[in-house]
Tab-separated table of C-alpha atoms in Angstrom:
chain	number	residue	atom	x	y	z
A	1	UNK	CA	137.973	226.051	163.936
A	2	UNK	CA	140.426	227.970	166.345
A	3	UNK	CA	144.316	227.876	166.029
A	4	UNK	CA	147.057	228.541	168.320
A	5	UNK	CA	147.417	232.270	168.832
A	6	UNK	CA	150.863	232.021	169.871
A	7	UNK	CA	152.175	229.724	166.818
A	8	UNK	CA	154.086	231.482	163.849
A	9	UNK	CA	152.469	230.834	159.912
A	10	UNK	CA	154.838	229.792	157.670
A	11	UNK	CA	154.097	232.493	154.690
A	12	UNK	CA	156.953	230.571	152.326
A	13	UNK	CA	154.103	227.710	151.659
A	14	UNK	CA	151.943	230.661	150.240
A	15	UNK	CA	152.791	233.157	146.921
A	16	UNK	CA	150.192	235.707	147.386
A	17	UNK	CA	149.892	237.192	143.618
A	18	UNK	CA	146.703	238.613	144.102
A	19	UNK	CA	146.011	242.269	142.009
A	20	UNK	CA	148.948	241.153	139.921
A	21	UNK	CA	148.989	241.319	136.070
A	22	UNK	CA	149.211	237.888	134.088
A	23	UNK	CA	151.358	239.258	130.987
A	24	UNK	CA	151.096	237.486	127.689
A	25	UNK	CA	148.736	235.048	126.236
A	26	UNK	CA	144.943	234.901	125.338
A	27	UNK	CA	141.850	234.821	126.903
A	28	UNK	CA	141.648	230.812	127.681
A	29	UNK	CA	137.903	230.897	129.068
A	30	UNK	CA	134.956	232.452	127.696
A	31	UNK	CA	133.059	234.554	129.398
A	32	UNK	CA	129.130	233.980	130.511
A	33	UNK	CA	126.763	231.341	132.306
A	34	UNK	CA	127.444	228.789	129.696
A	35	UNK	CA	131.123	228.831	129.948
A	36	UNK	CA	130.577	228.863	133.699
A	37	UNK	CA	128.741	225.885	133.833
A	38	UNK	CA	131.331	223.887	131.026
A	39	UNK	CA	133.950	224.830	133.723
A	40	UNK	CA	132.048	224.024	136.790
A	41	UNK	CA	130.935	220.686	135.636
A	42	UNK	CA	134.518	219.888	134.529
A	43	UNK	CA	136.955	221.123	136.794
A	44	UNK	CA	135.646	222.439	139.861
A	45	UNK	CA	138.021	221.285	142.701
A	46	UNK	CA	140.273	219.565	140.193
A	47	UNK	CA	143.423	219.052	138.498
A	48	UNK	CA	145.004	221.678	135.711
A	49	UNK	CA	143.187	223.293	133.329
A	50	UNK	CA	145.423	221.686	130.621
A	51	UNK	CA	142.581	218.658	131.531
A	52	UNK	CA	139.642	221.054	129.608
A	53	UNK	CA	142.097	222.414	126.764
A	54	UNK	CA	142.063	225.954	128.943
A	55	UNK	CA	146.083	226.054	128.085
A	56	UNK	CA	146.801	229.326	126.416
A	57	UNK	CA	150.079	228.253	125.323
A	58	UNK	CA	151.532	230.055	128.009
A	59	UNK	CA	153.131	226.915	129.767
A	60	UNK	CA	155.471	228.642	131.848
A	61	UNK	CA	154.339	230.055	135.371
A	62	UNK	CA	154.391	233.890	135.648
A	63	UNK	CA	157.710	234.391	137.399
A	64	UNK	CA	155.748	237.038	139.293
A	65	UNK	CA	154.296	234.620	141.310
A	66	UNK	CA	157.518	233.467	143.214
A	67	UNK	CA	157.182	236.742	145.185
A	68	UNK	CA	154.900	236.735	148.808
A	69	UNK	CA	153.080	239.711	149.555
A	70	UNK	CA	150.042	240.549	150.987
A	71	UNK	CA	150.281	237.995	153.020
A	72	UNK	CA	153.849	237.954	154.005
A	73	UNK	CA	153.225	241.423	155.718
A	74	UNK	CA	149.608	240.021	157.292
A	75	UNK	CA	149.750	236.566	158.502
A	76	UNK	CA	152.499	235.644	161.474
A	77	UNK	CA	150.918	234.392	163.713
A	78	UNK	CA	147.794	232.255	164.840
A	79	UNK	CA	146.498	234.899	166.347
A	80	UNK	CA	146.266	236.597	162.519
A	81	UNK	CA	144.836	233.478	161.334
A	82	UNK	CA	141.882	233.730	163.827
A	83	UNK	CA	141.094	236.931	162.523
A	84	UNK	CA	141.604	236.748	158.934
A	85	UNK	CA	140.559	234.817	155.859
A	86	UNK	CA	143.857	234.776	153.902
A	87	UNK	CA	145.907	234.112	156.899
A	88	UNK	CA	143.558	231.415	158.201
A	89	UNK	CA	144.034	229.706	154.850
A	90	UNK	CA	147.942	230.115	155.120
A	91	UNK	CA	147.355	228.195	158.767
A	92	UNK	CA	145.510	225.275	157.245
A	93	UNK	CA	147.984	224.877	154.354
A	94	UNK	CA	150.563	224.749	157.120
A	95	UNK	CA	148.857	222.434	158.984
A	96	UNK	CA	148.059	220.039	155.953
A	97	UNK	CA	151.485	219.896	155.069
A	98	UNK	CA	152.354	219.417	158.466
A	99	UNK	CA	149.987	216.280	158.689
A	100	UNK	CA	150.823	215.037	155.318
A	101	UNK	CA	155.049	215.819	156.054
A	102	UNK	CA	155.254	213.603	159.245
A	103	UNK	CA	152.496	210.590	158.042
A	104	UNK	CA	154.736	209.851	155.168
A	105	UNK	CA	157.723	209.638	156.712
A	106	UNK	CA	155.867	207.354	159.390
A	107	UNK	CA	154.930	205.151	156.320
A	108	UNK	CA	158.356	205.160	154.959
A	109	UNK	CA	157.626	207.967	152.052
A	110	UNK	CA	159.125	211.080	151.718
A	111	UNK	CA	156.717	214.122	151.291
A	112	UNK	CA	157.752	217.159	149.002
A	113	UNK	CA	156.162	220.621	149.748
A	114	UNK	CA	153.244	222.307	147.292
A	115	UNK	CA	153.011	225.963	147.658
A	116	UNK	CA	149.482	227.778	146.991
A	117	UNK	CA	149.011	230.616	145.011
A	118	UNK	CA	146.693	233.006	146.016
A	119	UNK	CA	145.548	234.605	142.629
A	120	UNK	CA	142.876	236.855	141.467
A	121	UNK	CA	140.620	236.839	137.655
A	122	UNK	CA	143.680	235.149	135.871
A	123	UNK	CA	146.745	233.011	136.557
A	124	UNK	CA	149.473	231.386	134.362
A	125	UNK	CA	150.517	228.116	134.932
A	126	UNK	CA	152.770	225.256	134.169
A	127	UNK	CA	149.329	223.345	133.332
A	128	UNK	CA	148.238	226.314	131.294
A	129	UNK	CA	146.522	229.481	131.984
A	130	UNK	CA	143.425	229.735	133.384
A	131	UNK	CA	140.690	231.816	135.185
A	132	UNK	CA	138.708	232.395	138.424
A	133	UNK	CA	135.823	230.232	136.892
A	134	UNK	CA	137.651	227.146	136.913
A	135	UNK	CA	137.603	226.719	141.029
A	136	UNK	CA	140.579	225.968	142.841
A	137	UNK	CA	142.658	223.055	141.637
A	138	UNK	CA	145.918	221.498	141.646
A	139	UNK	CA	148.903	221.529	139.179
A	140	UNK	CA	150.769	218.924	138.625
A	141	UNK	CA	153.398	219.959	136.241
A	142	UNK	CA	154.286	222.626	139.304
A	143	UNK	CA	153.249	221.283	141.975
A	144	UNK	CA	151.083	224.134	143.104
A	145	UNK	CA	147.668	224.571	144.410
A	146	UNK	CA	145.834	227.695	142.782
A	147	UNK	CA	142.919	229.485	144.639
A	148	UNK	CA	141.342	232.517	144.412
A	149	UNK	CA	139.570	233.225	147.314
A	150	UNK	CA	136.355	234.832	145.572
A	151	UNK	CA	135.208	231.370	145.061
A	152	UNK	CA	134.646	231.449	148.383
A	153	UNK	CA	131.773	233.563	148.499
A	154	UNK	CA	130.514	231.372	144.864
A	155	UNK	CA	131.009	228.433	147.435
A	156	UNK	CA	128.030	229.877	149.432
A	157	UNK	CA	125.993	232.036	146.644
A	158	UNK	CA	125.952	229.848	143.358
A	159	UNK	CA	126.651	226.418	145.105
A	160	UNK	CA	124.276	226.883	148.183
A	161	UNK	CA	126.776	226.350	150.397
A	162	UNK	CA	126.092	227.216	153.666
A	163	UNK	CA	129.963	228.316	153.882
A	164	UNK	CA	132.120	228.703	157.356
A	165	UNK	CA	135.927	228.414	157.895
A	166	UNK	CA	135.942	224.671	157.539
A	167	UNK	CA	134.499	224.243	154.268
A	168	UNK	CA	136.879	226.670	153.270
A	169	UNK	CA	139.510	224.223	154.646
A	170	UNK	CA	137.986	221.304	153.465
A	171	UNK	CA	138.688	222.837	149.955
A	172	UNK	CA	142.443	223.452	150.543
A	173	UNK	CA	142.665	220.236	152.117
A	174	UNK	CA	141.438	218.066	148.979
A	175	UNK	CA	143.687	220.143	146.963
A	176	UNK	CA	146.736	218.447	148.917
A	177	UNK	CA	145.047	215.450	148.653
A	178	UNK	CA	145.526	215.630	144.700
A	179	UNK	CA	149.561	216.396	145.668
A	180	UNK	CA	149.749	213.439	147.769
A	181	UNK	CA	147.937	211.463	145.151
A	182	UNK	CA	150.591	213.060	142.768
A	183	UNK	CA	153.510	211.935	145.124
A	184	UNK	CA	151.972	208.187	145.406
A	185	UNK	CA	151.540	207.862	141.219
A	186	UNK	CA	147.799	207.404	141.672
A	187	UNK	CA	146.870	211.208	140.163
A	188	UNK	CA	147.840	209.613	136.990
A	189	UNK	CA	144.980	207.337	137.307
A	190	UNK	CA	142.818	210.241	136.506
A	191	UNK	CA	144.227	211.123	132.932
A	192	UNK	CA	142.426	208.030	130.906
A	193	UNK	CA	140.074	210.385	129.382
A	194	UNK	CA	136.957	208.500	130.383
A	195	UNK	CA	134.109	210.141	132.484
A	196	UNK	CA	131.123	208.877	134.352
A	197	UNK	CA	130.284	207.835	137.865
A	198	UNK	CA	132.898	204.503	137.567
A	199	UNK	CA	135.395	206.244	136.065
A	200	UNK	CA	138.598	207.141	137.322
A	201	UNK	CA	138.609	210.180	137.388
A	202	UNK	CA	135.875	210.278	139.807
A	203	UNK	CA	137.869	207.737	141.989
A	204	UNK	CA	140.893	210.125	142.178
A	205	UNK	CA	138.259	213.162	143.153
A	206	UNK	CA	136.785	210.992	145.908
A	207	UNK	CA	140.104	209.886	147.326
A	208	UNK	CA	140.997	213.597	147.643
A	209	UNK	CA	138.052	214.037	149.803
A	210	UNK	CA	138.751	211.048	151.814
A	211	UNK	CA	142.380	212.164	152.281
A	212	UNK	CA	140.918	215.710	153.629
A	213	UNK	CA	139.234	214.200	155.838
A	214	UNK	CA	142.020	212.027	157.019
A	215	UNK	CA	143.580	215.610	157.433
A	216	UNK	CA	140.644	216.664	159.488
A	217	UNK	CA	140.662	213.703	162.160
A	218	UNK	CA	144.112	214.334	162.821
A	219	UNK	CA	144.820	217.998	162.464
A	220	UNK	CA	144.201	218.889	166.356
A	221	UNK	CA	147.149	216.321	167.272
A	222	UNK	CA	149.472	217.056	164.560
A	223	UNK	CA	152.351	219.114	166.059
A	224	UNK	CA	153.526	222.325	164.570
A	225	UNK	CA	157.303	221.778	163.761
A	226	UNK	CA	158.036	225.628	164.824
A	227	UNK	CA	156.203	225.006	168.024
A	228	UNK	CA	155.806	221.577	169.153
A	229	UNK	CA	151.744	221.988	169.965
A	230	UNK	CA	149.202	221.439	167.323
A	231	UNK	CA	148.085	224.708	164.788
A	232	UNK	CA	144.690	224.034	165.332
A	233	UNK	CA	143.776	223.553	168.702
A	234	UNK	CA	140.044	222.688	167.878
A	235	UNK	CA	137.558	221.973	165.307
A	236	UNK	CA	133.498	221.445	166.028
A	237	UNK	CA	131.222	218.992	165.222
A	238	UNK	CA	129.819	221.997	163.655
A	239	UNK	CA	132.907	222.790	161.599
A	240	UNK	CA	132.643	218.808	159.846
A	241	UNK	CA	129.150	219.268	159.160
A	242	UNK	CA	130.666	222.792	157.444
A	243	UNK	CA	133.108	220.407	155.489
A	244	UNK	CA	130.463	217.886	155.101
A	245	UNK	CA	127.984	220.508	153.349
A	246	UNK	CA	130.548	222.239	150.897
A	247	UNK	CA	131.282	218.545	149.661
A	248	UNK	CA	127.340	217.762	149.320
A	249	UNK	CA	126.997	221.297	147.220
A	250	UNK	CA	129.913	220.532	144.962
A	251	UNK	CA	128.585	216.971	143.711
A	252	UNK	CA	128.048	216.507	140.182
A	253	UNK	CA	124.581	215.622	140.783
A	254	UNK	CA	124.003	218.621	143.086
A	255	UNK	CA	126.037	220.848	139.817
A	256	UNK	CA	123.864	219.531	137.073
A	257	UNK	CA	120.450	219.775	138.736
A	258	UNK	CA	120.954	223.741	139.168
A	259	UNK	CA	122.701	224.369	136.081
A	260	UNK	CA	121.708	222.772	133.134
A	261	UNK	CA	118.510	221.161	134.740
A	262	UNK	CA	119.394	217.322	134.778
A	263	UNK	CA	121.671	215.079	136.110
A	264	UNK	CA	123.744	213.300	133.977
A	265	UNK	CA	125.890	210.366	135.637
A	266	UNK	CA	128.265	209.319	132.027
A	267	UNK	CA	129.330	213.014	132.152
A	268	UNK	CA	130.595	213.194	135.843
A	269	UNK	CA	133.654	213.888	136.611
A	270	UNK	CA	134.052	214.541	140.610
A	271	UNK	CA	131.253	212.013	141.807
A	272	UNK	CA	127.852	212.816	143.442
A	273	UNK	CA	126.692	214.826	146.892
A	274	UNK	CA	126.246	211.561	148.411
A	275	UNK	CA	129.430	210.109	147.243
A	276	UNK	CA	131.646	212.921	148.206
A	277	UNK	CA	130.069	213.605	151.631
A	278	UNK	CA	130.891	209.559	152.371
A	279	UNK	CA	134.420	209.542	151.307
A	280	UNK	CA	135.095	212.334	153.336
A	281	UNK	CA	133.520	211.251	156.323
A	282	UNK	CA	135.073	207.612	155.572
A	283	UNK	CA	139.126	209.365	155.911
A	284	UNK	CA	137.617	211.912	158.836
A	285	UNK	CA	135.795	208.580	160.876
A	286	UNK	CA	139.176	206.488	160.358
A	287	UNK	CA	141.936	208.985	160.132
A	288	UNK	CA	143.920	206.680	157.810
A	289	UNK	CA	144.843	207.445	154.471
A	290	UNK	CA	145.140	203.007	154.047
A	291	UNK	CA	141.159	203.345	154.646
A	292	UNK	CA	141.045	205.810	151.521
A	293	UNK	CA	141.200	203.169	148.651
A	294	UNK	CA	138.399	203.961	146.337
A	295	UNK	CA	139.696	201.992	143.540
A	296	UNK	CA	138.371	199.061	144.571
């Protein structure tokens, strides 16, 4: 995945709070494997923590976080983006709100912008407080995707991930998938309380993979609104099967199998290896977010 070295990143769309302080609240996760694995097999790549009871009470967001920083002084251009991790995730949040910006309005929609919060160990949020163990996920009470980037590197170690810009994309990417979902009324879908492979909230994790990959067709002929030309001038057949991978390793079936030594389907939440891998492949083959309908 290469971008544009001459474009300019948009560093409002991030709030770097990374090294800050959370004040207030409680612990909301407990610590060791087993509250790993609760989390993992819960909310990995999901949708506020409120979702598991992680809420410390603290329903505010920290109004630290409304301040860039690291990467506000780091990340300007493509260039920076092709030689850094945090500024090559600022690029592809760019570029998926670019995408997701100008194919609403061609549908007749109006998109509204999600920042991402670059956090490390601890955040507060309006969907409750929560930790590094949870995985990245989406807000909706903000509006915010939360990441810290050590996950990353769990992506590849505890997952068996093999890892690579692109899956890291491919994360960020499903994450605006749950906003548009948000901004279309189908997120809601997802709040029934019911698990298992049929369930919907399975359906609403699978669209968000199909709509990253809807993303992913398109990004190397969406244009840059600063520039005209596309962010990303290129992504490898090499760089899907990246995407494709990450998806596979973060399958409930995949999950279950390494941590708790069985697979059970009434319990998932996100949908399996196989599932994931086709409904991202199914918005990445089309490029059409109409093709995307896993409710049916």
């Amino acid at each position: 995945m290469q971008f544009d070295d001459n474009a300019n990143l948009d560093t409002s769309e991030v709030k770097d709070v990374r090294g800050s302080r959370v004040p207030g609240g409680r612990a909301t996760i407990g610590g060791g494997i087993i509250g790993f694995v609760a989390l993992v097999l819960g909310l990995l790549f999901g949708v506020g923590p409120d979702q598991l009871g992680l809420s410390s009470g603290d329903q505010e967001p920290d109004p630290a976080a409304s301040s860039v920083t690291q990467v506000q002084q780091a990340c300007r251009t493509g260039q920076d983006a092709n030689a850094r991790e945090d500024c090559r995730l600022v690029a592809v949040v760019n570029s998926t709100q670019d995408f997701w910006r100008q194919e609403l309005t061609r549908r007749g929609g109006r998109y509204s912008p999600a920042s991402t919060v670059f956090f490390t160990g601890r955040v507060s949020t309006a969907c409750g407080a929560a930790t590094a163990a949870v995985g990245p996920f989406y807000c909706p009470g903000d509006r915010q995707v939360y990441l810290d980037l050590g996950f990353f590197d769990d992506l590849r170690t505890k997952f068996g991930a093999t890892g690579g810009p692109f899956a890291q994309a491919y994360v960020v990417a499903h994450e605006y998938g749950h906003h548009i979902q948000n901004l279309t009324g189908t997120l809601q879908r997802s709040q029934d309380g019911r698990q298992g492979a049929d369930s919907n909230a399975v359906k609403v994790e699978l669209q968000a993979d199909c709509y990253a990959g809807v993303w992913a067709r398109n990004a190397t002929r969406t244009p840059d609104e600063s520039t005209g030309r596309p962010l990303i001038t290129s992504l490898t057949d090499q760089d899907i099967k990246d995407g494709l991978d990450a998806a596979a390793a973060v399958g409930d079936d995949r999950i279950q199998e390494k941590f708790q030594g069985r697979v059970t389907p009434e319990s998932w939440t996100h949908g399996s290896a196989e599932q994931r891998q086709q409904w991202f492949y199914q918005g990445y083959r089309t490029g059409d977010m109409a093709q995307c309908n896993t409710f049916r």
